Amino acid sequence: CLQKIMFHVKDETGEEILFKASQRVKMAKIFRAYASRKEVDSRILQFSLRGEPIHADDTFESLGLEDNDHIHIDVTRA
């Protein structure tokens, strides 16, 4: 049985959204879900964990993401 992880996604304004997902879900799915909730294009978002960039193929397992961790988001501006 795969454990579900609860984590927070926090943007540059300090707003947080709580997510819950399987440890093996690819971060691309989280990127799309966040972008959909915020009604923005996921390509303008830069996700990071503990100062390190998160890539679409990363998983919670590969990142070492733990329950109640915070993922940070910055918006890239063209």
Coordinates of N, CA and C in Angstrom, one line a residue:
C1 N 0.8 -1.2 0.0 CA 0.0 0.0 0.0 C 0.9 1.3 0.0
L2 N 0.7 2.1 -1.0 CA 1.5 3.3 -1.0 C 0.9 4.4 -0.1
Q3 N 1.8 5.0 0.6 CA 1.5 6.0 1.6 C 1.1 7.3 0.8
K4 N 0.1 8.0 1.3 CA -0.2 9.3 0.7 C 0.5 10.4 1.5
I5 N 1.0 11.4 0.8 CA 1.8 12.5 1.4 C 0.9 13.7 1.4
M6 N 0.8 14.4 2.5 CA 0.1 15.7 2.5 C 1.3 16.8 2.4
F7 N 1.1 17.8 1.6 CA 2.1 18.8 1.5 C 1.5 20.1 1.1
H8 N 2.2 21.2 1.3 CA 1.7 22.5 1.0 C 2.5 23.1 -0.2
V9 N 1.8 23.8 -1.0 CA 2.4 24.5 -2.1 C 2.2 26.0 -1.8
K10 N 3.3 26.7 -1.7 CA 3.2 28.1 -1.2 C 3.8 29.0 -2.4
D11 N 3.0 30.0 -2.7 CA 3.4 30.9 -3.8 C 4.2 32.1 -3.2
E12 N 4.6 33.0 -4.1 CA 5.4 34.1 -3.7 C 4.7 35.1 -2.9
T13 N 3.4 35.1 -2.9 CA 2.6 36.0 -2.1 C 2.3 35.4 -0.7
G14 N 2.7 34.1 -0.4 CA 2.5 33.5 0.8 C 1.3 32.6 0.9
E15 N 0.4 32.7 -0.2 CA -0.8 31.8 -0.2 C -0.4 30.4 -0.3
E16 N -1.1 29.5 0.4 CA -0.8 28.1 0.4 C -2.0 27.3 0.0
I17 N -1.7 26.2 -0.7 CA -2.7 25.3 -1.1 C -2.3 23.9 -0.6
L18 N -3.1 23.2 0.1 CA -2.8 21.8 0.6 C -3.1 20.8 -0.4
F19 N -2.2 19.9 -0.7 CA -2.4 18.8 -1.6 C -2.1 17.5 -0.9
K20 N -2.7 16.4 -1.4 CA -2.4 15.0 -0.9 C -2.3 14.2 -2.1
A21 N -1.2 13.4 -2.2 CA -0.9 12.5 -3.3 C -0.1 11.3 -3.0
S22 N -0.1 10.4 -3.8 CA 0.7 9.1 -3.6 C 2.2 9.5 -3.8
Q23 N 3.1 8.7 -3.1 CA 4.5 8.9 -3.1 C 5.1 8.8 -4.5
R24 N 4.5 8.0 -5.4 CA 5.0 7.8 -6.7 C 4.5 8.7 -7.8
V25 N 3.6 9.6 -7.5 CA 3.0 10.5 -8.5 C 4.1 11.4 -9.0
K26 N 4.1 11.6 -10.3 CA 5.1 12.5 -10.9 C 4.7 13.9 -10.6
M27 N 5.7 14.8 -10.4 CA 5.4 16.1 -10.1 C 4.7 16.9 -11.2
A28 N 4.8 16.4 -12.4 CA 4.1 17.0 -13.6 C 2.6 17.1 -13.3
K29 N 2.1 16.1 -12.6 CA 0.6 16.0 -12.3 C 0.3 17.1 -11.3
I30 N 1.2 17.3 -10.3 CA 1.0 18.4 -9.3 C 1.1 19.7 -9.9
F31 N 2.1 19.9 -10.8 CA 2.2 21.2 -11.5 C 0.9 21.5 -12.3
R32 N 0.4 20.6 -13.0 CA -0.9 20.8 -13.7 C -2.1 21.1 -12.8
A33 N -2.1 20.4 -11.7 CA -3.2 20.6 -10.7 C -3.2 22.0 -10.1
Y34 N -2.0 22.4 -9.7 CA -1.8 23.7 -9.2 C -2.1 24.8 -10.2
A35 N -1.6 24.7 -11.4 CA -1.9 25.7 -12.4 C -3.4 25.7 -12.8
S36 N -4.0 24.6 -12.8 CA -5.5 24.6 -13.0 C -6.2 25.3 -11.9
R37 N -5.9 25.1 -10.7 CA -6.5 25.8 -9.6 C -6.3 27.3 -9.6
K38 N -5.1 27.7 -10.0 CA -4.8 29.1 -10.0 C -5.1 29.8 -11.4
E39 N -5.6 28.9 -12.3 CA -5.9 29.4 -13.7 C -4.8 30.1 -14.4
V40 N -3.6 29.5 -14.3 CA -2.4 30.0 -15.0 C -1.8 28.9 -15.8
D41 N -0.9 29.2 -16.7 CA -0.1 28.3 -17.5 C 1.0 27.7 -16.7
S42 N 1.0 26.4 -16.6 CA 2.0 25.7 -15.7 C 3.5 26.0 -16.2
R43 N 3.6 26.4 -17.4 CA 5.0 26.7 -18.0 C 5.6 27.9 -17.4
I44 N 4.8 28.8 -16.7 CA 5.4 30.0 -16.1 C 5.7 29.8 -14.7
L45 N 5.5 28.6 -14.2 CA 5.7 28.3 -12.7 C 7.0 27.6 -12.5
Q46 N 7.8 28.0 -11.5 CA 9.0 27.3 -11.1 C 8.8 26.8 -9.7
F47 N 8.8 25.4 -9.6 CA 8.6 24.8 -8.3 C 10.0 24.4 -7.7
S48 N 10.1 24.6 -6.4 CA 11.3 24.2 -5.7 C 11.0 23.6 -4.3
L49 N 11.9 22.8 -3.9 CA 11.9 22.2 -2.5 C 13.2 22.4 -1.9
R50 N 13.2 23.0 -0.7 CA 14.5 23.3 0.0 C 15.5 24.0 -0.8
G51 N 15.0 24.9 -1.7 CA 15.9 25.7 -2.6 C 16.3 25.0 -3.8
E52 N 16.0 23.7 -4.0 CA 16.4 23.0 -5.2 C 15.2 22.9 -6.2
P53 N 15.4 23.1 -7.5 CA 14.3 23.0 -8.5 C 13.7 21.6 -8.5
I54 N 12.4 21.6 -8.8 CA 11.7 20.4 -8.9 C 11.4 20.2 -10.4
H55 N 11.6 19.0 -10.9 CA 11.4 18.7 -12.4 C 10.1 17.9 -12.5
A56 N 9.5 17.9 -13.7 CA 8.3 17.2 -14.0 C 8.4 15.7 -13.7
D57 N 9.5 15.1 -14.0 CA 9.6 13.6 -13.8 C 10.0 13.2 -12.4
D58 N 10.2 14.2 -11.5 CA 10.5 13.9 -10.1 C 9.3 13.3 -9.4
T59 N 9.5 12.5 -8.4 CA 8.4 11.9 -7.6 C 8.7 12.3 -6.1
F60 N 7.7 12.1 -5.3 CA 7.9 12.4 -3.9 C 9.0 11.6 -3.3
E61 N 9.1 10.3 -3.8 CA 10.1 9.4 -3.3 C 11.5 9.9 -3.7
S62 N 11.6 10.3 -5.0 CA 12.9 10.8 -5.5 C 13.4 12.1 -4.9
L63 N 12.4 12.9 -4.5 CA 12.7 14.2 -3.8 C 12.9 14.1 -2.3
G64 N 12.5 12.9 -1.7 CA 12.6 12.8 -0.3 C 11.5 13.7 0.4
L65 N 10.4 13.9 -0.3 CA 9.4 14.8 0.3 C 8.7 14.1 1.4
E66 N 8.5 14.8 2.5 CA 7.9 14.2 3.7 C 6.5 14.9 4.0
D67 N 5.8 14.2 4.8 CA 4.5 14.7 5.2 C 4.6 16.2 5.7
N68 N 3.7 17.0 5.2 CA 3.7 18.4 5.6 C 4.9 19.3 5.2
D69 N 5.6 18.8 4.2 CA 6.7 19.6 3.6 C 6.0 20.8 2.8
H70 N 6.8 21.8 2.5 CA 6.4 22.9 1.7 C 7.1 23.0 0.4
I71 N 6.4 23.0 -0.7 CA 7.0 23.3 -2.0 C 6.7 24.7 -2.3
H72 N 7.7 25.4 -2.8 CA 7.6 26.8 -3.1 C 7.5 27.0 -4.6
I73 N 6.7 28.1 -5.0 CA 6.5 28.4 -6.4 C 6.9 29.8 -6.6
D74 N 7.6 30.0 -7.7 CA 7.8 31.4 -8.2 C 7.3 31.4 -9.6
V75 N 6.8 32.6 -10.0 CA 6.3 32.8 -11.4 C 7.4 33.4 -12.2
T76 N 7.7 32.8 -13.3 CA 8.7 33.3 -14.2 C 8.0 34.3 -15.1
R77 N 8.6 35.5 -15.3 CA 8.0 36.5 -16.1 C 8.9 36.7 -17.4
A78 N 8.2 36.7 -18.5 CA 8.9 36.9 -19.8 C 9.3 38.3 -20.0

